[in-house]
CSV table of C-alpha atoms and ligand atoms in Angstrom, one decimal:
chain,number,residue,atom,x,y,z
C,1,MET,CA,-154.1,-64.4,-104.0
C,2,ARG,CA,-152.7,-61.3,-105.7
C,3,LYS,CA,-155.4,-58.8,-106.3
C,4,LYS,CA,-156.2,-56.9,-109.5
C,5,LEU,CA,-156.0,-53.1,-109.3
C,6,VAL,CA,-158.5,-50.6,-110.5
C,7,ILE,CA,-157.2,-47.1,-109.9
C,8,GLY,CA,-159.1,-43.9,-110.5
C,9,ASN,CA,-156.9,-40.9,-111.2
C,10,LEU,CA,-159.2,-37.9,-110.8
C,11,LYS,CA,-156.5,-35.5,-112.0
C,12,MET,CA,-157.5,-31.8,-111.2
C,13,ASN,CA,-161.2,-32.6,-110.6
C,14,PRO,CA,-163.7,-31.8,-109.3
C,15,VAL,CA,-163.5,-28.1,-108.8
C,16,THR,CA,-165.3,-27.7,-105.5
C,17,SER,CA,-165.5,-29.5,-102.1
C,18,ALA,CA,-169.2,-29.8,-102.5
C,19,GLU,CA,-168.9,-31.6,-105.8
C,20,PHE,CA,-166.3,-33.9,-104.2
C,21,GLU,CA,-168.8,-34.7,-101.4
C,22,ARG,CA,-171.4,-35.6,-104.0
C,23,TYR,CA,-168.9,-37.7,-105.8
C,24,LEU,CA,-168.2,-39.6,-102.5
C,25,ASP,CA,-171.9,-40.1,-101.9
C,26,LEU,CA,-172.3,-41.7,-105.4
C,27,LEU,CA,-169.1,-43.8,-104.9
C,28,GLU,CA,-170.5,-45.1,-101.6
C,29,LYS,CA,-173.8,-45.9,-103.2
C,30,GLU,CA,-172.1,-47.8,-106.0
C,31,THR,CA,-169.6,-49.8,-103.9
C,32,GLY,CA,-171.2,-50.1,-100.5
C,33,ASN,CA,-173.4,-53.1,-101.2
C,34,LYS,CA,-171.0,-54.8,-103.6
C,35,LYS,CA,-168.4,-57.5,-102.9
C,36,PHE,CA,-165.0,-57.4,-104.7
C,37,GLU,CA,-163.3,-60.7,-104.3
C,38,LYS,CA,-160.2,-60.2,-106.5
C,39,THR,CA,-160.0,-56.5,-107.0
C,40,GLU,CA,-158.7,-53.5,-105.0
C,41,ILE,CA,-160.2,-50.2,-106.0
C,42,VAL,CA,-158.1,-47.1,-105.4
C,43,VAL,CA,-159.2,-43.5,-105.8
C,44,CYS,CA,-156.5,-40.8,-106.2
C,45,PRO,CA,-158.2,-37.4,-105.7
C,46,PRO,CA,-156.5,-34.0,-105.7
C,47,VAL,CA,-154.6,-34.0,-102.4
C,48,VAL,CA,-156.8,-31.3,-100.9
C,49,TYR,CA,-159.6,-33.9,-100.8
C,50,LEU,CA,-157.6,-36.9,-99.7
C,51,GLN,CA,-158.6,-36.5,-96.0
C,52,LYS,CA,-162.3,-36.3,-96.9
C,53,LEU,CA,-162.0,-39.5,-98.8
C,54,LEU,CA,-160.2,-41.2,-96.0
C,55,ASP,CA,-162.6,-39.9,-93.4
C,56,ARG,CA,-165.5,-41.6,-95.2
C,57,GLU,CA,-163.9,-45.0,-94.6
C,58,LEU,CA,-165.6,-46.5,-97.7
C,59,LYS,CA,-165.7,-50.2,-97.4
C,60,ASN,CA,-164.2,-51.1,-100.8
C,61,ILE,CA,-162.1,-48.0,-101.6
C,62,LYS,CA,-158.5,-47.3,-100.9
C,63,ALA,CA,-156.9,-43.9,-101.3
C,64,GLY,CA,-153.8,-42.6,-103.1
C,65,ALA,CA,-152.0,-39.4,-104.1
C,66,GLN,CA,-151.4,-38.4,-107.7
C,67,ASN,CA,-147.9,-37.0,-106.9
C,68,VAL,CA,-145.5,-36.6,-104.0
C,69,TYR,CA,-142.2,-34.8,-103.5
C,70,TRP,CA,-139.2,-36.9,-102.8
C,71,GLU,CA,-137.8,-35.1,-99.7
C,72,TYR,CA,-139.0,-36.3,-96.3
C,73,GLN,CA,-139.7,-32.8,-94.9
C,74,GLY,CA,-138.4,-29.2,-94.9
C,75,ALA,CA,-138.5,-25.9,-96.7
C,76,TYR,CA,-140.1,-27.0,-100.0
C,77,THR,CA,-143.1,-24.6,-100.3
C,78,GLY,CA,-146.1,-26.2,-101.9
C,79,GLU,CA,-144.9,-29.8,-101.8
C,80,ILE,CA,-146.2,-32.8,-100.0
C,81,SER,CA,-144.1,-35.8,-99.0
C,82,ALA,CA,-144.8,-39.5,-99.4
C,83,GLY,CA,-144.6,-39.8,-95.6
C,84,MET,CA,-147.4,-37.2,-95.1
C,85,VAL,CA,-149.6,-39.1,-97.6
C,86,LYS,CA,-148.9,-42.4,-95.7
C,87,SER,CA,-149.5,-40.9,-92.3
C,88,ALA,CA,-152.9,-39.4,-93.5
C,89,GLY,CA,-153.9,-43.1,-94.1
C,90,ALA,CA,-153.5,-43.4,-97.9
C,91,ASN,CA,-152.0,-46.5,-99.4
C,92,TYR,CA,-150.8,-45.6,-102.9
C,93,ALA,CA,-149.1,-42.9,-104.9
C,94,ILE,CA,-148.9,-42.4,-108.7
C,95,VAL,CA,-145.5,-41.5,-110.1
C,96,GLY,CA,-144.3,-40.7,-113.6
C,97,HIS,CA,-147.6,-39.8,-115.1
C,98,SER,CA,-147.2,-38.5,-118.7
C,99,GLU,CA,-149.0,-35.3,-117.7
C,100,ARG,CA,-146.3,-34.7,-115.0
C,101,ARG,CA,-143.6,-35.5,-117.5
C,102,LYS,CA,-145.2,-33.1,-120.1
C,103,TYR,CA,-146.3,-30.1,-118.0
C,104,PHE,CA,-143.8,-30.3,-115.1
C,105,ASP,CA,-140.8,-31.6,-117.1
C,106,GLU,CA,-140.4,-34.6,-114.8
C,107,LYS,CA,-137.6,-36.8,-116.0
C,108,GLU,CA,-136.6,-40.3,-115.1
C,109,GLU,CA,-134.1,-39.0,-112.5
C,110,ILE,CA,-136.8,-37.2,-110.6
C,111,ILE,CA,-139.2,-40.1,-111.0
C,112,ASN,CA,-136.6,-42.4,-109.6
C,113,LEU,CA,-136.2,-40.2,-106.5
C,114,LYS,CA,-140.0,-40.0,-106.1
C,115,LEU,CA,-140.4,-43.7,-106.5
C,116,LYS,CA,-137.7,-44.4,-103.8
C,117,SER,CA,-139.4,-42.0,-101.4
C,118,ILE,CA,-142.8,-43.6,-102.0
C,119,LEU,CA,-141.4,-47.0,-101.2
C,120,LYS,CA,-139.4,-45.8,-98.2
C,121,SER,CA,-142.6,-44.3,-96.7
C,122,GLY,CA,-144.4,-47.6,-97.0
C,123,LEU,CA,-146.8,-46.6,-99.7
C,124,ASN,CA,-147.4,-48.7,-102.8
C,125,ALA,CA,-146.3,-47.0,-106.1
C,126,ILE,CA,-148.0,-46.9,-109.4
C,127,LEU,CA,-145.3,-46.1,-111.9
C,128,CYS,CA,-146.6,-44.9,-115.3
C,129,VAL,CA,-144.7,-45.5,-118.5
C,130,GLY,CA,-145.7,-44.9,-122.2
C,131,GLU,CA,-144.6,-43.7,-125.6
C,132,SER,CA,-145.8,-40.8,-127.6
C,133,MET,CA,-147.4,-41.3,-131.1
C,134,GLU,CA,-144.3,-39.8,-132.6
C,135,GLU,CA,-142.1,-42.4,-130.8
C,136,ARG,CA,-144.4,-45.2,-131.8
C,137,LYS,CA,-144.4,-44.2,-135.5
C,138,GLY,CA,-140.7,-43.9,-135.4
C,139,GLY,CA,-140.4,-47.5,-134.2
C,140,ARG,CA,-139.0,-46.4,-130.8
C,141,THR,CA,-141.7,-47.8,-128.5
C,142,ALA,CA,-139.5,-50.6,-127.1
C,143,THR,CA,-136.5,-48.3,-126.6
C,144,VAL,CA,-138.6,-45.7,-124.8
C,145,LEU,CA,-140.4,-48.1,-122.6
C,146,LYS,CA,-137.3,-50.0,-121.7
C,147,LYS,CA,-135.5,-46.8,-120.8
C,148,GLN,CA,-138.4,-45.5,-118.7
C,149,VAL,CA,-138.6,-48.8,-116.7
C,150,LYS,CA,-134.9,-49.1,-116.2
C,151,ASP,CA,-134.1,-45.5,-115.2
C,152,SER,CA,-137.2,-45.2,-113.0
C,153,LEU,CA,-136.3,-48.4,-111.1
C,154,ALA,CA,-132.5,-47.8,-110.9
C,155,GLY,CA,-131.2,-48.7,-107.5
C,156,ILE,CA,-134.4,-50.2,-106.2
C,157,GLY,CA,-133.8,-53.6,-104.6
C,158,ALA,CA,-135.7,-56.8,-105.2
C,159,GLY,CA,-137.2,-56.6,-101.6
C,160,LYS,CA,-139.2,-53.5,-102.5
C,161,VAL,CA,-140.4,-54.5,-105.9
C,162,GLU,CA,-143.6,-56.1,-104.8
C,163,TYR,CA,-144.9,-52.7,-103.8
C,164,ILE,CA,-144.7,-51.4,-107.3
C,165,SER,CA,-147.3,-51.6,-110.1
C,166,ILE,CA,-146.4,-50.5,-113.6
C,167,ALA,CA,-149.1,-48.9,-115.7
C,168,TYR,CA,-148.6,-48.9,-119.4
C,169,GLU,CA,-150.2,-45.6,-120.5
C,170,PRO,CA,-149.5,-44.8,-124.2
C,171,ILE,CA,-149.5,-41.0,-124.2
C,172,TRP,CA,-151.5,-41.0,-127.4
C,173,ALA,CA,-154.4,-42.8,-125.7
C,174,VAL,CA,-154.5,-40.7,-122.5
C,175,GLY,CA,-157.4,-38.2,-122.6
C,176,THR,CA,-158.2,-39.2,-126.2
C,177,ASP,CA,-160.6,-41.5,-128.0
C,178,GLU,CA,-157.7,-43.6,-129.2
C,179,LEU,CA,-157.1,-47.1,-127.9
C,180,PRO,CA,-154.3,-49.5,-128.6
C,181,THR,CA,-155.2,-53.0,-129.9
C,182,SER,CA,-155.0,-55.9,-127.5
C,183,ASP,CA,-151.9,-57.0,-129.4
C,184,GLU,CA,-150.3,-53.6,-128.9
C,185,ILE,CA,-150.9,-53.8,-125.2
C,186,LEU,CA,-149.6,-57.3,-125.0
C,187,GLU,CA,-146.5,-56.2,-126.9
C,188,ALA,CA,-145.9,-53.3,-124.5
C,189,LYS,CA,-146.4,-55.6,-121.6
C,190,LEU,CA,-143.7,-58.0,-122.9
C,191,ILE,CA,-141.3,-55.1,-123.4
C,192,VAL,CA,-141.8,-54.0,-119.8
C,193,LYS,CA,-141.4,-57.6,-118.6
C,194,LYS,CA,-138.2,-58.0,-120.6
C,195,ALA,CA,-136.8,-54.8,-119.1
C,196,LEU,CA,-137.7,-56.0,-115.6
C,197,ALA,CA,-136.2,-59.5,-116.3
C,198,GLU,CA,-132.9,-57.8,-117.1
C,199,MET,CA,-132.9,-56.1,-113.7
C,200,TYR,CA,-134.5,-58.8,-111.4
C,201,SER,CA,-135.0,-62.5,-111.1
C,202,MET,CA,-138.1,-64.0,-112.8
C,203,LYS,CA,-139.6,-64.6,-109.3
C,204,THR,CA,-139.1,-61.0,-108.4
C,205,MET,CA,-140.3,-59.7,-111.7
C,206,GLU,CA,-143.6,-61.7,-111.4
C,207,LYS,CA,-144.4,-59.7,-108.2
C,208,ILE,CA,-144.8,-56.4,-110.2
C,209,ARG,CA,-148.4,-55.9,-111.3
C,210,LEU,CA,-148.8,-54.6,-114.8
C,211,LEU,CA,-151.8,-52.3,-115.6
C,212,TYR,CA,-153.1,-50.6,-118.6
C,213,GLY,CA,-154.2,-46.9,-118.7
C,214,GLY,CA,-155.5,-44.6,-121.4
C,215,ASN,CA,-159.1,-44.1,-122.6
C,216,VAL,CA,-160.4,-47.0,-120.4
C,217,LYS,CA,-164.2,-47.3,-120.5
C,218,SER,CA,-166.5,-50.0,-119.2
C,219,TYR,CA,-167.4,-51.1,-122.8
C,220,LEU,CA,-163.7,-51.2,-123.8
C,221,VAL,CA,-162.3,-52.8,-120.7
C,222,ASN,CA,-162.4,-56.3,-122.2
C,223,GLN,CA,-160.2,-55.1,-125.0
C,224,VAL,CA,-157.6,-53.7,-122.7
C,225,CYS,CA,-157.7,-56.5,-120.1
C,226,THR,CA,-158.2,-59.6,-122.3
C,227,ASP,CA,-154.8,-61.0,-121.3
C,228,PRO,CA,-155.6,-62.8,-118.1
C,229,ALA,CA,-152.2,-61.9,-116.7
C,230,MET,CA,-153.1,-58.2,-117.0
C,231,ASP,CA,-153.4,-57.0,-113.4
C,232,GLY,CA,-155.8,-54.1,-113.8
C,233,VAL,CA,-156.4,-50.6,-115.1
C,234,LEU,CA,-155.6,-47.0,-114.4
C,235,VAL,CA,-158.7,-44.9,-115.3
C,236,GLY,CA,-158.9,-41.1,-115.9
C,237,ARG,CA,-162.1,-39.6,-117.2
C,238,GLU,CA,-164.4,-42.5,-116.4
C,239,SER,CA,-163.3,-42.5,-112.7
C,240,LEU,CA,-165.1,-39.2,-112.4
C,241,GLU,CA,-168.4,-41.1,-112.9
C,242,PRO,CA,-168.8,-43.5,-110.0
C,243,TYR,CA,-171.3,-45.6,-111.8
C,244,GLU,CA,-169.0,-46.2,-114.8
C,245,PHE,CA,-165.9,-46.5,-112.7
C,246,VAL,CA,-167.4,-49.2,-110.4
C,247,LYS,CA,-168.8,-51.0,-113.5
C,248,ILE,CA,-165.2,-51.3,-114.7
C,249,ALA,CA,-164.1,-52.7,-111.4
C,250,LYS,CA,-166.9,-55.2,-111.4
C,251,ILE,CA,-166.1,-56.4,-114.9
C,252,ILE,CA,-162.5,-56.9,-113.9
C,253,ASP,CA,-163.4,-58.6,-110.6
C,254,GLU,CA,-165.6,-61.0,-112.4
C,255,SER,CA,-163.3,-61.7,-115.3
F,301,13P,P1,-158.2,-41.2,-119.5
F,301,13P,O1,-158.7,-42.5,-118.9
F,301,13P,O2,-159.0,-40.0,-119.3
F,301,13P,O3,-157.7,-41.4,-120.9
F,301,13P,O4,-156.8,-40.9,-118.7
F,301,13P,C1,-156.0,-41.9,-118.4
F,301,13P,C2,-155.0,-41.5,-117.4
F,301,13P,O5,-154.2,-40.6,-117.6
F,301,13P,C3,-155.0,-42.2,-116.1
F,301,13P,O6,-153.9,-41.9,-115.3
């Protein structure tokens, strides 16, 4: 059975190691005695805390990186490779997040290189795509999403596709109180699927999990995950609250 995914992107939080230890204590308390039949929970902390998370060996929690560099090794001061993340024991890496596109000027060409290095290292990739409000209002959502999907996946063969999940994260919902309607999410999902169908066979396309991200809260999760074919969520702010984060995972697991 293919599992649903609930991913916590902690972004650049928390500020101290001590706070992260407390975070892990709470996460352990919330997940330790629960069973998740259909759902995989992944926490992506700042990379400096990744080993702490892995060393806890939390029963229901997998670990991921928020970013990687695409080269395997070498003189790239300040960077971390996908191979390093994999060898530390993590399973996932996020790529193409709108904050990286915005603040670090990451374009599809770079996202494509990163995605390839993630897959080559044996990690699972979570590729983020999404349109800005300006693009939506200008009627360009479909064009933008299609381009992001196609350019990011260029040159990636069908054999690797099952290790990719695509998170639809409309930029205007990330970090805000805005939320697309269920119909808008469904529409975006169909655009992504159509772009994938133009690149791969139907059978291959079906292997890619499709997630939603942007202002996900436990009381809103039914709205963003109503489509039974939705494969999970990518959570920002609420993943900093283990109680709320695990509540989201439980709702999805039982849906
Ligand atoms: P928020 O859930 O805080 O809106 O952030 C979403 C996000 O960027 C997850 O990657």
